[in-house]
């Protein structure tokens, strides 16, 4: 069940990435990210009200329970980690082709798997090692594709931002598994969205707003709403998958990165990105690596 949920989350995550790319094209990053967190928080406000003030959602999977200060602190830490990943990832996505950022982020499960080995005591078997090596090889091959578009991995700061996004994203995945061992889905998703919005507000007002006339102007796109909608549904399914006792964060994370199929197709059809043939080979290696990682868990 949790594997099927992970694949559903991956598809929705791909739709989220495409709408994010459309929203960020020629647009200011900080207000787009703030609106993303604001819309997500507003979507959850009725669930908080109905849970705290009525009995309508009692005994349903959408009930938001009252929790301790310690729980709120733990979720706030997740919000900080996720925002670090998002801010760096948003800036990278704005300045890099979708067919470059998608496959690079597809290597994130490798880091999650390594983290699972260290933190949760998991050990790689032969198939998993093959998957790791294929993913690493695809990253280096992708750097060659990037150079054809003037993107040098060792000198491009947006590649560095992408790497930061991947590292913090892997941290978030491992932390999610830890949180879901003792918390319910709605507690984590509702409050981490609310805390993200509260963190983004001063960033918007103090860092972006005073400098807005000197930087890229903000333009409203309805895709910004779709960013929030697709992400909320994808994350809810993701957290629900992790709530299963036998779920494995390394596998869920790996499956979620198959969203690269959606972003690659979108990059080819909607953004007319270059060097698709060589990138398709890189993508094939990424997916082959994921297959070996999956086979290693059978």
CSV table of C-alpha atoms in Angstrom, one decimal:
chain,number,residue,atom,x,y,z
A,1,UNK,CA,0.0,0.0,0.0
A,2,UNK,CA,2.7,2.5,1.0
A,3,UNK,CA,4.6,1.8,-2.3
A,4,UNK,CA,1.5,2.7,-4.4
A,5,UNK,CA,1.0,5.8,-2.3
A,6,UNK,CA,4.7,6.8,-2.9
A,7,UNK,CA,4.2,6.5,-6.7
A,8,UNK,CA,1.0,8.6,-6.5
A,9,UNK,CA,2.9,11.2,-4.5
A,10,UNK,CA,5.7,11.1,-7.2
A,11,UNK,CA,3.3,12.0,-10.0
A,12,UNK,CA,1.8,14.9,-8.1
A,13,UNK,CA,5.3,16.1,-7.1
A,14,UNK,CA,6.2,16.2,-10.8
A,15,UNK,CA,3.1,18.3,-11.5
A,16,UNK,CA,4.2,20.6,-8.6
A,17,UNK,CA,7.7,21.0,-10.1
A,18,UNK,CA,6.3,21.9,-13.5
A,19,UNK,CA,4.0,24.6,-12.1
A,20,UNK,CA,6.9,25.8,-9.9
A,21,UNK,CA,9.1,26.2,-13.0
A,22,UNK,CA,6.3,28.1,-14.9
A,23,UNK,CA,5.8,30.4,-11.8
A,24,UNK,CA,9.5,31.2,-11.4
A,25,UNK,CA,10.2,32.0,-15.1
A,26,UNK,CA,11.2,35.7,-15.1
A,27,UNK,CA,9.7,36.1,-11.6
A,28,UNK,CA,10.9,37.0,-8.1
A,29,UNK,CA,11.6,33.9,-6.0
A,30,UNK,CA,10.9,35.1,-2.5
A,31,UNK,CA,7.3,36.3,-3.0
A,32,UNK,CA,6.5,33.2,-5.0
A,33,UNK,CA,7.7,31.0,-2.2
A,34,UNK,CA,5.9,33.2,0.4
A,35,UNK,CA,2.6,32.9,-1.5
A,36,UNK,CA,3.1,29.2,-1.8
A,37,UNK,CA,3.4,28.9,2.0
A,38,UNK,CA,0.6,31.4,2.6
A,39,UNK,CA,-1.9,29.6,0.3
A,40,UNK,CA,-0.9,26.2,1.8
A,41,UNK,CA,-1.5,27.5,5.3
A,42,UNK,CA,-4.9,29.1,4.4
A,43,UNK,CA,-6.0,25.8,2.9
A,44,UNK,CA,-5.4,24.2,6.3
A,45,UNK,CA,-7.1,26.9,8.4
A,46,UNK,CA,-10.6,25.3,8.1
A,47,UNK,CA,-9.2,22.0,9.2
A,48,UNK,CA,-7.7,23.6,12.3
A,49,UNK,CA,-10.9,25.4,13.1
A,50,UNK,CA,-13.2,22.4,12.6
A,51,UNK,CA,-10.9,20.2,14.7
A,52,UNK,CA,-10.4,22.7,17.6
A,53,UNK,CA,-14.0,24.2,17.7
A,54,UNK,CA,-16.3,21.4,16.4
A,55,UNK,CA,-16.5,17.6,16.4
A,56,UNK,CA,-17.0,17.4,12.6
A,57,UNK,CA,-13.6,15.9,11.9
A,58,UNK,CA,-13.3,13.7,15.0
A,59,UNK,CA,-12.2,10.2,14.3
A,60,UNK,CA,-11.3,11.1,10.7
A,61,UNK,CA,-7.8,11.2,9.0
A,62,UNK,CA,-8.2,15.0,8.6
A,63,UNK,CA,-8.5,15.7,12.3
A,64,UNK,CA,-5.8,18.1,13.7
A,65,UNK,CA,-5.1,17.1,17.3
A,66,UNK,CA,-3.9,19.5,20.0
A,67,UNK,CA,-0.2,18.7,20.7
A,68,UNK,CA,2.5,19.6,23.2
A,69,UNK,CA,5.0,22.4,22.9
A,70,UNK,CA,7.7,19.8,22.3
A,71,UNK,CA,5.8,18.5,19.3
A,72,UNK,CA,5.5,22.1,17.9
A,73,UNK,CA,9.2,22.6,18.3
A,74,UNK,CA,10.0,19.4,16.5
A,75,UNK,CA,7.7,20.4,13.6
A,76,UNK,CA,9.2,23.9,13.6
A,77,UNK,CA,12.6,22.4,13.1
A,78,UNK,CA,11.2,20.5,10.0
A,79,UNK,CA,9.9,23.8,8.7
A,80,UNK,CA,13.4,25.4,8.9
A,81,UNK,CA,15.0,22.4,7.1
A,82,UNK,CA,12.3,22.3,4.3
A,83,UNK,CA,12.5,26.1,3.8
A,84,UNK,CA,16.3,25.9,3.5
A,85,UNK,CA,15.8,23.2,0.8
A,86,UNK,CA,13.1,25.2,-0.9
A,87,UNK,CA,14.8,28.6,-1.0
A,88,UNK,CA,18.0,27.1,-2.5
A,89,UNK,CA,16.0,24.9,-4.8
A,90,UNK,CA,13.7,27.7,-6.1
A,91,UNK,CA,16.6,29.9,-7.0
A,92,UNK,CA,18.3,27.1,-8.8
A,93,UNK,CA,15.2,26.1,-10.7
A,94,UNK,CA,14.7,29.7,-11.8
A,95,UNK,CA,18.2,29.8,-13.4
A,96,UNK,CA,18.7,26.3,-14.6
A,97,UNK,CA,16.8,24.1,-17.2
A,98,UNK,CA,14.2,21.8,-15.8
A,99,UNK,CA,15.9,18.9,-17.6
A,100,UNK,CA,19.1,19.6,-15.6
A,101,UNK,CA,17.6,20.2,-12.1
A,102,UNK,CA,15.2,17.2,-12.4
A,103,UNK,CA,17.7,14.5,-12.9
A,104,UNK,CA,20.2,16.1,-10.4
A,105,UNK,CA,17.5,16.1,-7.7
A,106,UNK,CA,16.7,12.5,-8.6
A,107,UNK,CA,20.0,11.5,-6.9
A,108,UNK,CA,18.6,12.7,-3.6
A,109,UNK,CA,17.4,9.2,-2.6
A,110,UNK,CA,21.1,8.1,-2.7
A,111,UNK,CA,21.8,10.5,0.2
A,112,UNK,CA,18.7,9.5,2.0
A,113,UNK,CA,19.7,5.8,1.7
A,114,UNK,CA,23.2,6.6,3.1
A,115,UNK,CA,21.6,8.5,5.9
A,116,UNK,CA,19.2,5.6,6.6
A,117,UNK,CA,22.3,3.4,6.9
A,118,UNK,CA,24.0,5.6,9.4
A,119,UNK,CA,20.9,6.7,11.4
A,120,UNK,CA,18.6,3.7,11.2
A,121,UNK,CA,21.3,1.0,10.8
A,122,UNK,CA,20.3,-0.1,7.2
A,123,UNK,CA,23.0,-1.8,5.1
A,124,UNK,CA,23.4,-1.8,1.4
A,125,UNK,CA,23.3,-5.0,-0.5
A,126,UNK,CA,24.8,-5.7,-4.0
A,127,UNK,CA,21.7,-4.3,-5.9
A,128,UNK,CA,21.6,-1.2,-3.8
A,129,UNK,CA,25.3,-0.5,-4.3
A,130,UNK,CA,24.8,-0.9,-8.1
A,131,UNK,CA,21.9,1.6,-7.8
A,132,UNK,CA,24.1,4.1,-5.9
A,133,UNK,CA,26.9,3.8,-8.5
A,134,UNK,CA,24.5,4.3,-11.4
A,135,UNK,CA,23.1,7.4,-9.8
A,136,UNK,CA,26.5,8.9,-9.2
A,137,UNK,CA,27.5,8.0,-12.8
A,138,UNK,CA,24.4,9.8,-14.1
A,139,UNK,CA,25.3,12.9,-12.2
A,140,UNK,CA,28.7,13.1,-13.9
A,141,UNK,CA,27.2,12.4,-17.3
A,142,UNK,CA,24.7,15.2,-16.7
A,143,UNK,CA,27.5,17.6,-16.0
A,144,UNK,CA,28.6,17.0,-19.6
A,145,UNK,CA,25.1,17.8,-20.9
A,146,UNK,CA,25.1,20.9,-18.8
A,147,UNK,CA,28.4,22.2,-20.3
A,148,UNK,CA,26.9,22.1,-23.7
A,149,UNK,CA,24.5,24.7,-22.5
A,150,UNK,CA,27.2,26.8,-20.8
A,151,UNK,CA,26.5,25.3,-17.4
A,152,UNK,CA,29.7,24.3,-15.7
A,153,UNK,CA,28.9,22.2,-12.6
A,154,UNK,CA,32.1,23.3,-10.7
A,155,UNK,CA,31.7,27.0,-11.4
A,156,UNK,CA,27.9,27.5,-11.5
A,157,UNK,CA,26.5,28.8,-8.3
A,158,UNK,CA,23.0,27.6,-9.2
A,159,UNK,CA,24.3,24.0,-9.3
A,160,UNK,CA,25.7,24.7,-5.8
A,161,UNK,CA,22.2,25.9,-4.8
A,162,UNK,CA,20.8,22.7,-6.2
A,163,UNK,CA,23.2,20.6,-4.2
A,164,UNK,CA,22.3,22.5,-1.0
A,165,UNK,CA,18.6,21.8,-1.8
A,166,UNK,CA,19.4,18.1,-2.2
A,167,UNK,CA,21.3,17.8,1.0
A,168,UNK,CA,18.7,19.6,3.1
A,169,UNK,CA,16.0,17.6,1.2
A,170,UNK,CA,17.6,14.4,2.2
A,171,UNK,CA,17.8,15.6,5.8
A,172,UNK,CA,14.1,16.4,5.7
A,173,UNK,CA,13.3,12.9,4.5
A,174,UNK,CA,15.2,11.2,7.3
A,175,UNK,CA,13.6,13.6,9.8
A,176,UNK,CA,10.2,12.9,8.4
A,177,UNK,CA,10.6,9.2,9.1
A,178,UNK,CA,11.6,10.1,12.7
A,179,UNK,CA,8.6,12.4,13.1
A,180,UNK,CA,6.1,9.9,11.7
A,181,UNK,CA,7.1,7.3,14.2
A,182,UNK,CA,5.3,9.3,16.9
A,183,UNK,CA,3.1,11.9,15.1
A,184,UNK,CA,0.0,11.8,12.9
A,185,UNK,CA,-0.1,13.1,9.3
A,186,UNK,CA,-2.1,16.2,9.9
A,187,UNK,CA,0.0,17.4,12.9
A,188,UNK,CA,3.1,17.4,10.8
A,189,UNK,CA,1.7,18.7,7.6
A,190,UNK,CA,-0.6,21.4,9.0
A,191,UNK,CA,1.9,23.0,11.4
A,192,UNK,CA,5.0,22.8,9.3
A,193,UNK,CA,3.1,24.7,6.6
A,194,UNK,CA,2.0,27.3,9.1
A,195,UNK,CA,5.5,27.7,10.5
A,196,UNK,CA,7.0,28.0,7.0
A,197,UNK,CA,4.6,30.9,6.3
A,198,UNK,CA,5.6,32.6,9.6
A,199,UNK,CA,9.3,32.3,8.8
A,200,UNK,CA,8.8,33.5,5.2
A,201,UNK,CA,6.9,36.6,6.2
A,202,UNK,CA,10.0,38.5,7.8
A,203,UNK,CA,12.2,37.2,4.9
A,204,UNK,CA,9.7,38.8,2.5
A,205,UNK,CA,9.3,42.1,4.4
A,206,UNK,CA,12.9,42.6,5.5
A,207,UNK,CA,15.0,41.1,2.7
A,208,UNK,CA,12.9,41.2,-0.6
A,209,UNK,CA,10.5,44.1,-0.2
A,210,UNK,CA,13.1,46.9,0.4
A,211,UNK,CA,15.1,45.7,-2.6
A,212,UNK,CA,12.2,44.8,-4.9
A,213,UNK,CA,12.9,47.6,-7.4
A,214,UNK,CA,16.5,46.5,-7.8
A,215,UNK,CA,15.7,42.9,-8.4
A,216,UNK,CA,13.5,40.8,-10.6
A,217,UNK,CA,9.9,42.1,-10.3
A,218,UNK,CA,7.1,39.9,-9.0
A,219,UNK,CA,4.4,38.9,-11.5
A,220,UNK,CA,1.3,37.0,-10.4
A,221,UNK,CA,0.6,33.6,-12.1
A,222,UNK,CA,-2.3,31.3,-11.3
A,223,UNK,CA,0.3,28.5,-11.4
A,224,UNK,CA,1.4,29.7,-7.9
A,225,UNK,CA,-2.0,28.4,-6.6
A,226,UNK,CA,-1.4,25.1,-8.4
A,227,UNK,CA,2.0,24.8,-6.7
A,228,UNK,CA,0.4,24.8,-3.3
A,229,UNK,CA,-2.5,22.4,-4.3
A,230,UNK,CA,-0.3,19.8,-5.9
A,231,UNK,CA,2.3,20.0,-3.1
A,232,UNK,CA,-0.3,19.7,-0.3
A,233,UNK,CA,-1.8,16.6,-1.9
A,234,UNK,CA,1.6,15.1,-2.7
A,235,UNK,CA,2.9,15.7,0.8
A,236,UNK,CA,-0.2,14.4,2.5
A,237,UNK,CA,0.0,11.1,0.6
A,238,UNK,CA,3.8,11.0,1.3
A,239,UNK,CA,3.3,11.4,5.1
A,240,UNK,CA,0.5,8.9,5.0
A,241,UNK,CA,2.8,6.4,3.3
A,242,UNK,CA,5.5,6.9,6.0
A,243,UNK,CA,3.0,6.3,8.7
A,244,UNK,CA,2.9,2.6,7.8
A,245,UNK,CA,5.1,0.7,10.3
A,246,UNK,CA,6.8,-1.3,7.5
A,247,UNK,CA,7.5,1.7,5.2
A,248,UNK,CA,11.1,2.5,4.3
A,249,UNK,CA,12.1,6.1,3.9
A,250,UNK,CA,14.9,5.1,1.5
A,251,UNK,CA,12.4,3.5,-0.9
A,252,UNK,CA,9.7,6.1,-0.5
A,253,UNK,CA,12.3,8.8,-1.3
A,254,UNK,CA,13.6,6.9,-4.2
A,255,UNK,CA,10.1,6.4,-5.7
A,256,UNK,CA,9.2,10.1,-5.2
A,257,UNK,CA,12.2,11.1,-7.3
A,258,UNK,CA,10.6,9.2,-10.2
A,259,UNK,CA,8.8,12.5,-10.6
A,260,UNK,CA,11.8,13.3,-12.9
A,261,UNK,CA,9.8,11.6,-15.7
A,262,UNK,CA,7.1,14.3,-15.4
A,263,UNK,CA,9.6,17.1,-15.3
A,264,UNK,CA,11.6,15.8,-18.2
A,265,UNK,CA,8.6,15.4,-20.4
A,266,UNK,CA,7.4,18.9,-19.4
A,267,UNK,CA,10.9,20.4,-20.1
A,268,UNK,CA,10.8,18.9,-23.6
A,269,UNK,CA,7.2,19.8,-24.5
A,270,UNK,CA,6.6,23.1,-22.7
A,271,UNK,CA,10.0,24.7,-22.2
A,272,UNK,CA,11.7,23.4,-25.4
A,273,UNK,CA,14.9,22.7,-23.5
A,274,UNK,CA,18.1,21.5,-25.3
A,275,UNK,CA,20.2,18.4,-25.6
A,276,UNK,CA,17.3,16.1,-24.8
A,277,UNK,CA,18.9,13.0,-26.4
A,278,UNK,CA,22.0,13.1,-24.1
A,279,UNK,CA,19.9,14.0,-21.1
A,280,UNK,CA,17.6,11.1,-21.8
A,281,UNK,CA,20.5,8.8,-21.5
A,282,UNK,CA,21.4,10.4,-18.1
A,283,UNK,CA,17.7,10.0,-17.1
A,284,UNK,CA,17.7,6.4,-18.1
A,285,UNK,CA,20.7,5.8,-15.8
A,286,UNK,CA,18.9,7.6,-12.9
A,287,UNK,CA,15.8,5.4,-13.4
A,288,UNK,CA,17.9,2.2,-13.8
A,289,UNK,CA,19.7,3.1,-10.5
A,290,UNK,CA,16.3,3.5,-8.8
A,291,UNK,CA,15.2,0.1,-10.1
A,292,UNK,CA,18.3,-1.5,-8.6
A,293,UNK,CA,17.7,0.3,-5.3
A,294,UNK,CA,14.1,-1.1,-5.4
A,295,UNK,CA,15.3,-4.6,-6.2
A,296,UNK,CA,17.7,-4.4,-3.3
A,297,UNK,CA,14.8,-4.1,-0.9
A,298,UNK,CA,12.9,-7.1,-2.2
